[in-house]
Amino acid sequence: MRTRFGWAGLALLAMMVSPAVPAQAGTAGPGKTFYVDASSGDDAASGRSPATAWRSLDRAGQVLLGPGDRLLFRAGQRWEGRLSLQGAGLPGRPALVGSYGEGAKPVIDGQGQVDAAVRISNVHDFTVDGLEVTNYSADTSLYRSGVNLFAKDAGRLENVTLRNLNIHDVNGQGGHSVAAAGLIVSIRGNTTPTYFHNLVLERNEISKIGSYGVIMWSTWSRRSGMTSLYPVETGIPDSEVVTWTPSTGVRIRDNYVHDVTGGGITPMHTAGAVIERNRVERAVRGRTKTTGGNVGIWWQGNDDIVVQHNEVSHTGFNGPGSDGHGFDADADNNRSLVQYNYSHDNDGGFFLAVSFTAAPTKDTVVRYNVSRNDGYEGLAASTSTTGTHFLNNTLYITDRAVEVKPPYSGAGTYRFERVVRLYNNAAGVVVRNNVFVNLAGAGFDNKNGVIYDHNLYWGTEQPPTGADHAAVVADPRLAAPGQESPAGYRPLDGSPAFDAGVSVPAEHDYAGTPVPDGAPDLGAFQREIAPAKVSASFEPKGHLRRLADRDPATAWRSVPEPRLPGTIDLTSATGRAFRTVTVSAAHAASRAITDVEVQTRDDGDWVTRASGKLVWTTDDDTVEQQVITLPETIKAAQVRLVVKAAAGGPIQINEIALGVPAASEPYRPGPTAVASTTFPTSPTNTVDALVDGDPSSPWASASTGVTFPGEFVVDYGKDRRIAAVTLHTAWAKGQGVTDVSLDTWDGTAWVTQAAHHLTNWQELSSKVETSTITLPSPVITRKIRLTVHDANLQWGNIALYEIVAS
């Protein structure tokens, strides 16, 4: 597993042991207002007016706020120490902590003498608005926080909002302990399931933090293999970590997090959280810890999180394996949706999905994002992740070098290495409808059954066209590539990205433009295409537009006894490429159409493209779908459904949608040459695997009868230029060839190009390694011969996965 956390010293625990405060029942009325004035207040006064304000944080912290109560600090004033807040409002009548008077935000300064300058304990229906918080000391031996929203064994805590806070200069050990942050939400205990509902963190600025910007976690997080909560960092024993009980309705939005030594924003242990419109800049910067790394926005232990409309830039990097990405779906996440984000200048890359075997991350969708000038790698999926889909993203990749300077453990210079990288056993990866402007000429991993489908490649000499079902290799004609604004990555008129994609489940693109029926454009931007106009021979004709409004919940219905056959026409302003017609209907068993032809208008005539008998099973509000597939993809501006029969009257149709089906399996180009061998071949393998374009499919010898020397011959059928030959093998230290000579055919005889090339395999795992034999100079040849003089025979067999000439 790729590591993230350098284990820091034990963190302070005082913020985690506050006693529970019972919710206070409120009464009708506006509530009480309490005032605090650092210069002229008096703790012996009533605190009920500006003239009788309290003076100290200690006195202010003694009040138990109730429904509608307000605790207000005088603007332009400064307090040193810790502010402790407690109490509870009611729905619609929250307790409020804020400011009064004219001037700058009131400042709570922990002076580095407290674990958190503001600690809010076991509250609900509670708002903190408009404070400035700092907690700085020259002593960097301890981790500190600015604001800690804390709960322990308190049950469901609703409607808490922290907004308009300026949290800055909170220093510590300069790494990334999960026990400290500018703003930390921490939930402890193991006797009463505790979680927040409708928690909002919004419009805060958080900067110059010696750990995380924003982090949220809970001891109610045990599931799958997640049985600990970073005990070295938090001091929380595994025995306190209990059954996963997520916070719900979490919204982290419109915050500006910058110049932090750890991650920027990290929500953990939530369900249905939305992280949106945040800006994270220069995370993982200024670290005094020399090991480890982190990510601009990352999340762990969540279900159904949505991360959208964020901008993340200039995240720091400590070399391979230390993250440094803009975004990361980390361990134990299910169904993350990452969309409409702008990632740029992050030294480690744009996006990473990562987990470990006992707590995998599953079903992550990364769609309609823009990445510019990110470093090292673009889209990555790591150990034990499954079902990661990269859809309609635009990546503008430059050849900038990322330099990591000593004393950091990853010191070195790193060029951009992979546009798509698959670590270890990452499975179920789909790369579809993306635009890759690849000025670095970086590679694309092709293993573990990855599907490349309808992507555009430009700027690289050898895009993986053999691995893509329908690669477009052309200049996408972007508006202003290289500029800082995301708008510069919108395709111009005439772009080959137009109408070149397959249907994906998305309502709109990066800029909010609806994704139309039929083939969408490639990349993060979609041209504006008006919905099809609908007409029909059926009566009545009202509300026919519902058939093409992309909302299956709305329906059109005919008169009770419609005349058959009848027609329904879809007319688009521009031709739409499609291969499928999907008919959606509710009450389908008694109202839907059952016999239909699909026609298109061609030179004034209607031409039948396909027909279908539709079989429906339900007769309630459930919306069923039936798909009619054409023999091939066509492009037309007018599409007609000729309805020949229906289940009954009236006819009801909820939606008619044109589509282009996506590939469901990796592209298999088949053998590009004829391979043969003198070695005995295993009954379960074929020698064609050596030249099938798939480095993950193996040839293996029989486990007995292997003797040396032995030969492989590859015949390309025609002359080709060859400068190098690369061998691909997995489990190589157990079954890889170790001593190989290379010959080429000059038309009459074999000519030796490399004698006794010694491989240097490193792995005894499923990782596919490569060893390249470089010719003294390129040659023109039809055939190559590999003579194997020796090999690893740990299991009695040898194996090769691919022989690639280039």
mmCIF file with all atom_site columns, C-alpha atoms in Angstrom, residues 531-639:
data_model
loop_
_atom_site.group_PDB
_atom_site.id
_atom_site.type_symbol
_atom_site.label_atom_id
_atom_site.label_alt_id
_atom_site.label_comp_id
_atom_site.label_asym_id
_atom_site.label_entity_id
_atom_site.label_seq_id
_atom_site.pdbx_PDB_ins_code
_atom_site.Cartn_x
_atom_site.Cartn_y
_atom_site.Cartn_z
_atom_site.occupancy
_atom_site.B_iso_or_equiv
_atom_site.pdbx_formal_charge
_atom_site.auth_seq_id
_atom_site.auth_comp_id
_atom_site.auth_asym_id
_atom_site.auth_atom_id
_atom_site.pdbx_PDB_model_num
ATOM 1   C CA . PRO A 1 531 ? -32.670 19.022 -27.049 1.00 0.00 ? 531 PRO A CA 1
ATOM 2   C CA . ALA A 1 532 ? -34.361 17.346 -29.955 1.00 0.00 ? 532 ALA A CA 1
ATOM 3   C CA . LYS A 1 533 ? -37.749 18.655 -31.015 1.00 0.00 ? 533 LYS A CA 1
ATOM 4   C CA . VAL A 1 534 ? -40.449 16.014 -30.794 1.00 0.00 ? 534 VAL A CA 1
ATOM 5   C CA . SER A 1 535 ? -43.430 15.583 -33.073 1.00 0.00 ? 535 SER A CA 1
ATOM 6   C CA . ALA A 1 536 ? -45.853 12.684 -33.538 1.00 0.00 ? 536 ALA A CA 1
ATOM 7   C CA . SER A 1 537 ? -48.825 11.437 -35.506 1.00 0.00 ? 537 SER A CA 1
ATOM 8   C CA . PHE A 1 538 ? -50.541 10.546 -32.230 1.00 0.00 ? 538 PHE A CA 1
ATOM 9   C CA . GLU A 1 539 ? -53.077 12.767 -30.471 1.00 0.00 ? 539 GLU A CA 1
ATOM 10  C CA . PRO A 1 540 ? -52.862 14.751 -28.329 1.00 0.00 ? 540 PRO A CA 1
ATOM 11  C CA . LYS A 1 541 ? -49.556 16.398 -29.265 1.00 0.00 ? 541 LYS A CA 1
ATOM 12  C CA . GLY A 1 542 ? -49.130 18.367 -26.034 1.00 0.00 ? 542 GLY A CA 1
ATOM 13  C CA . HIS A 1 543 ? -46.161 17.674 -23.766 1.00 0.00 ? 543 HIS A CA 1
ATOM 14  C CA . LEU A 1 544 ? -44.309 15.682 -26.420 1.00 0.00 ? 544 LEU A CA 1
ATOM 15  C CA . ARG A 1 545 ? -41.172 17.553 -25.330 1.00 0.00 ? 545 ARG A CA 1
ATOM 16  C CA . ARG A 1 546 ? -41.183 15.342 -22.246 1.00 0.00 ? 546 ARG A CA 1
ATOM 17  C CA . LEU A 1 547 ? -39.952 12.490 -24.440 1.00 0.00 ? 547 LEU A CA 1
ATOM 18  C CA . ALA A 1 548 ? -36.595 14.242 -24.913 1.00 0.00 ? 548 ALA A CA 1
ATOM 19  C CA . ASP A 1 549 ? -36.203 16.236 -21.696 1.00 0.00 ? 549 ASP A CA 1
ATOM 20  C CA . ARG A 1 550 ? -33.746 13.694 -20.200 1.00 0.00 ? 550 ARG A CA 1
ATOM 21  C CA . ASP A 1 551 ? -36.008 13.232 -17.205 1.00 0.00 ? 551 ASP A CA 1
ATOM 22  C CA . PRO A 1 552 ? -37.486 9.707  -17.057 1.00 0.00 ? 552 PRO A CA 1
ATOM 23  C CA . ALA A 1 553 ? -39.821 10.841 -14.274 1.00 0.00 ? 553 ALA A CA 1
ATOM 24  C CA . THR A 1 554 ? -41.894 12.897 -16.740 1.00 0.00 ? 554 THR A CA 1
ATOM 25  C CA . ALA A 1 555 ? -44.151 11.157 -19.249 1.00 0.00 ? 555 ALA A CA 1
ATOM 26  C CA . TRP A 1 556 ? -46.159 11.678 -22.419 1.00 0.00 ? 556 TRP A CA 1
ATOM 27  C CA . ARG A 1 557 ? -49.449 9.851  -22.863 1.00 0.00 ? 557 ARG A CA 1
ATOM 28  C CA . SER A 1 558 ? -51.613 9.423  -25.956 1.00 0.00 ? 558 SER A CA 1
ATOM 29  C CA . VAL A 1 559 ? -55.402 9.410  -26.249 1.00 0.00 ? 559 VAL A CA 1
ATOM 30  C CA . PRO A 1 560 ? -57.049 6.232  -24.857 1.00 0.00 ? 560 PRO A CA 1
ATOM 31  C CA . GLU A 1 561 ? -57.353 4.517  -28.242 1.00 0.00 ? 561 GLU A CA 1
ATOM 32  C CA . PRO A 1 562 ? -54.425 5.653  -30.403 1.00 0.00 ? 562 PRO A CA 1
ATOM 33  C CA . ARG A 1 563 ? -54.375 4.880  -34.096 1.00 0.00 ? 563 ARG A CA 1
ATOM 34  C CA . LEU A 1 564 ? -51.639 2.400  -35.037 1.00 0.00 ? 564 LEU A CA 1
ATOM 35  C CA . PRO A 1 565 ? -49.252 2.367  -36.687 1.00 0.00 ? 565 PRO A CA 1
ATOM 36  C CA . GLY A 1 566 ? -48.093 5.820  -35.612 1.00 0.00 ? 566 GLY A CA 1
ATOM 37  C CA . THR A 1 567 ? -44.867 7.790  -35.649 1.00 0.00 ? 567 THR A CA 1
ATOM 38  C CA . ILE A 1 568 ? -42.763 9.753  -33.193 1.00 0.00 ? 568 ILE A CA 1
ATOM 39  C CA . ASP A 1 569 ? -40.041 12.009 -34.708 1.00 0.00 ? 569 ASP A CA 1
ATOM 40  C CA . LEU A 1 570 ? -36.981 13.432 -32.980 1.00 0.00 ? 570 LEU A CA 1
ATOM 41  C CA . THR A 1 571 ? -35.382 16.335 -34.881 1.00 0.00 ? 571 THR A CA 1
ATOM 42  C CA . SER A 1 572 ? -32.030 17.816 -33.818 1.00 0.00 ? 572 SER A CA 1
ATOM 43  C CA . ALA A 1 573 ? -30.432 21.029 -35.037 1.00 0.00 ? 573 ALA A CA 1
ATOM 44  C CA . THR A 1 574 ? -27.225 19.088 -35.603 1.00 0.00 ? 574 THR A CA 1
ATOM 45  C CA . GLY A 1 575 ? -26.729 15.466 -36.518 1.00 0.00 ? 575 GLY A CA 1
ATOM 46  C CA . ARG A 1 576 ? -26.356 13.079 -33.598 1.00 0.00 ? 576 ARG A CA 1
ATOM 47  C CA . ALA A 1 577 ? -24.222 9.937  -33.713 1.00 0.00 ? 577 ALA A CA 1
ATOM 48  C CA . PHE A 1 578 ? -25.961 6.971  -32.077 1.00 0.00 ? 578 PHE A CA 1
ATOM 49  C CA . ARG A 1 579 ? -26.267 3.212  -32.111 1.00 0.00 ? 579 ARG A CA 1
ATOM 50  C CA . THR A 1 580 ? -28.927 2.597  -29.478 1.00 0.00 ? 580 THR A CA 1
ATOM 51  C CA . VAL A 1 581 ? -32.429 3.901  -28.875 1.00 0.00 ? 581 VAL A CA 1
ATOM 52  C CA . THR A 1 582 ? -33.583 3.505  -25.281 1.00 0.00 ? 582 THR A CA 1
ATOM 53  C CA . VAL A 1 583 ? -37.303 3.669  -24.546 1.00 0.00 ? 583 VAL A CA 1
ATOM 54  C CA . SER A 1 584 ? -38.282 4.314  -20.912 1.00 0.00 ? 584 SER A CA 1
ATOM 55  C CA . ALA A 1 585 ? -41.792 3.772  -19.605 1.00 0.00 ? 585 ALA A CA 1
ATOM 56  C CA . ALA A 1 586 ? -43.752 3.395  -16.395 1.00 0.00 ? 586 ALA A CA 1
ATOM 57  C CA . HIS A 1 587 ? -46.860 1.206  -16.176 1.00 0.00 ? 587 HIS A CA 1
ATOM 58  C CA . ALA A 1 588 ? -45.143 -0.428 -19.099 1.00 0.00 ? 588 ALA A CA 1
ATOM 59  C CA . ALA A 1 589 ? -46.885 -3.802 -19.106 1.00 0.00 ? 589 ALA A CA 1
ATOM 60  C CA . SER A 1 590 ? -50.218 -2.107 -19.861 1.00 0.00 ? 590 SER A CA 1
ATOM 61  C CA . ARG A 1 591 ? -49.239 1.095  -21.714 1.00 0.00 ? 591 ARG A CA 1
ATOM 62  C CA . ALA A 1 592 ? -45.812 0.849  -23.387 1.00 0.00 ? 592 ALA A CA 1
ATOM 63  C CA . ILE A 1 593 ? -45.061 0.288  -27.062 1.00 0.00 ? 593 ILE A CA 1
ATOM 64  C CA . THR A 1 594 ? -44.233 -3.322 -27.955 1.00 0.00 ? 594 THR A CA 1
ATOM 65  C CA . ASP A 1 595 ? -43.316 -3.361 -31.668 1.00 0.00 ? 595 ASP A CA 1
ATOM 66  C CA . VAL A 1 596 ? -41.251 -0.557 -33.165 1.00 0.00 ? 596 VAL A CA 1
ATOM 67  C CA . GLU A 1 597 ? -39.009 0.349  -36.099 1.00 0.00 ? 597 GLU A CA 1
ATOM 68  C CA . VAL A 1 598 ? -36.177 2.890  -35.909 1.00 0.00 ? 598 VAL A CA 1
ATOM 69  C CA . GLN A 1 599 ? -35.739 4.999  -39.039 1.00 0.00 ? 599 GLN A CA 1
ATOM 70  C CA . THR A 1 600 ? -33.507 7.907  -40.031 1.00 0.00 ? 600 THR A CA 1
ATOM 71  C CA . ARG A 1 601 ? -33.958 10.546 -42.725 1.00 0.00 ? 601 ARG A CA 1
ATOM 72  C CA . ASP A 1 602 ? -31.505 10.064 -45.594 1.00 0.00 ? 602 ASP A CA 1
ATOM 73  C CA . ASP A 1 603 ? -31.687 12.402 -48.619 1.00 0.00 ? 603 ASP A CA 1
ATOM 74  C CA . GLY A 1 604 ? -35.360 13.010 -48.007 1.00 0.00 ? 604 GLY A CA 1
ATOM 75  C CA . ASP A 1 605 ? -36.312 9.357  -47.538 1.00 0.00 ? 605 ASP A CA 1
ATOM 76  C CA . TRP A 1 606 ? -36.917 7.458  -44.315 1.00 0.00 ? 606 TRP A CA 1
ATOM 77  C CA . VAL A 1 607 ? -34.613 4.447  -44.047 1.00 0.00 ? 607 VAL A CA 1
ATOM 78  C CA . THR A 1 608 ? -35.275 1.633  -41.567 1.00 0.00 ? 608 THR A CA 1
ATOM 79  C CA . ARG A 1 609 ? -32.204 0.997  -39.412 1.00 0.00 ? 609 ARG A CA 1
ATOM 80  C CA . ALA A 1 610 ? -33.510 -1.514 -36.862 1.00 0.00 ? 610 ALA A CA 1
ATOM 81  C CA . SER A 1 611 ? -36.674 -2.977 -35.391 1.00 0.00 ? 611 SER A CA 1
ATOM 82  C CA . GLY A 1 612 ? -37.501 -4.515 -32.084 1.00 0.00 ? 612 GLY A CA 1
ATOM 83  C CA . LYS A 1 613 ? -40.099 -6.376 -30.049 1.00 0.00 ? 613 LYS A CA 1
ATOM 84  C CA . LEU A 1 614 ? -40.142 -4.792 -26.583 1.00 0.00 ? 614 LEU A CA 1
ATOM 85  C CA . VAL A 1 615 ? -41.064 -6.979 -23.606 1.00 0.00 ? 615 VAL A CA 1
ATOM 86  C CA . TRP A 1 616 ? -42.124 -5.199 -20.398 1.00 0.00 ? 616 TRP A CA 1
ATOM 87  C CA . THR A 1 617 ? -42.605 -6.773 -16.953 1.00 0.00 ? 617 THR A CA 1
ATOM 88  C CA . THR A 1 618 ? -44.006 -4.178 -14.506 1.00 0.00 ? 618 THR A CA 1
ATOM 89  C CA . ASP A 1 619 ? -47.260 -2.272 -14.301 1.00 0.00 ? 619 ASP A CA 1
ATOM 90  C CA . ASP A 1 620 ? -46.600 0.332  -11.631 1.00 0.00 ? 620 ASP A CA 1
ATOM 91  C CA . ASP A 1 621 ? -44.631 3.573  -11.215 1.00 0.00 ? 621 ASP A CA 1
ATOM 92  C CA . THR A 1 622 ? -41.334 1.767  -11.804 1.00 0.00 ? 622 THR A CA 1
ATOM 93  C CA . VAL A 1 623 ? -39.654 3.165  -14.925 1.00 0.00 ? 623 VAL A CA 1
ATOM 94  C CA . GLU A 1 624 ? -38.447 0.302  -17.118 1.00 0.00 ? 624 GLU A CA 1
ATOM 95  C CA . GLN A 1 625 ? -36.074 0.590  -20.047 1.00 0.00 ? 625 GLN A CA 1
ATOM 96  C CA . GLN A 1 626 ? -35.833 -1.319 -23.304 1.00 0.00 ? 626 GLN A CA 1
ATOM 97  C CA . VAL A 1 627 ? -32.931 -0.863 -25.723 1.00 0.00 ? 627 VAL A CA 1
ATOM 98  C CA . ILE A 1 628 ? -33.047 -1.195 -29.520 1.00 0.00 ? 628 ILE A CA 1
ATOM 99  C CA . THR A 1 629 ? -29.532 -1.635 -30.960 1.00 0.00 ? 629 THR A CA 1
ATOM 100 C CA . LEU A 1 630 ? -28.654 -0.707 -34.532 1.00 0.00 ? 630 LEU A CA 1
ATOM 101 C CA . PRO A 1 631 ? -26.170 -2.786 -36.557 1.00 0.00 ? 631 PRO A CA 1
ATOM 102 C CA . GLU A 1 632 ? -23.704 0.108  -36.561 1.00 0.00 ? 632 GLU A CA 1
ATOM 103 C CA . THR A 1 633 ? -23.287 3.646  -35.291 1.00 0.00 ? 633 THR A CA 1
ATOM 104 C CA . ILE A 1 634 ? -24.862 6.214  -37.611 1.00 0.00 ? 634 ILE A CA 1
ATOM 105 C CA . LYS A 1 635 ? -25.268 9.995  -37.583 1.00 0.00 ? 635 LYS A CA 1
ATOM 106 C CA . ALA A 1 636 ? -28.586 11.653 -38.327 1.00 0.00 ? 636 ALA A CA 1
ATOM 107 C CA . ALA A 1 637 ? -30.482 14.825 -37.519 1.00 0.00 ? 637 ALA A CA 1
ATOM 108 C CA . GLN A 1 638 ? -33.909 13.167 -37.825 1.00 0.00 ? 638 GLN A CA 1
ATOM 109 C CA . VAL A 1 639 ? -34.880 9.915  -36.107 1.00 0.00 ? 639 VAL A CA 1
#
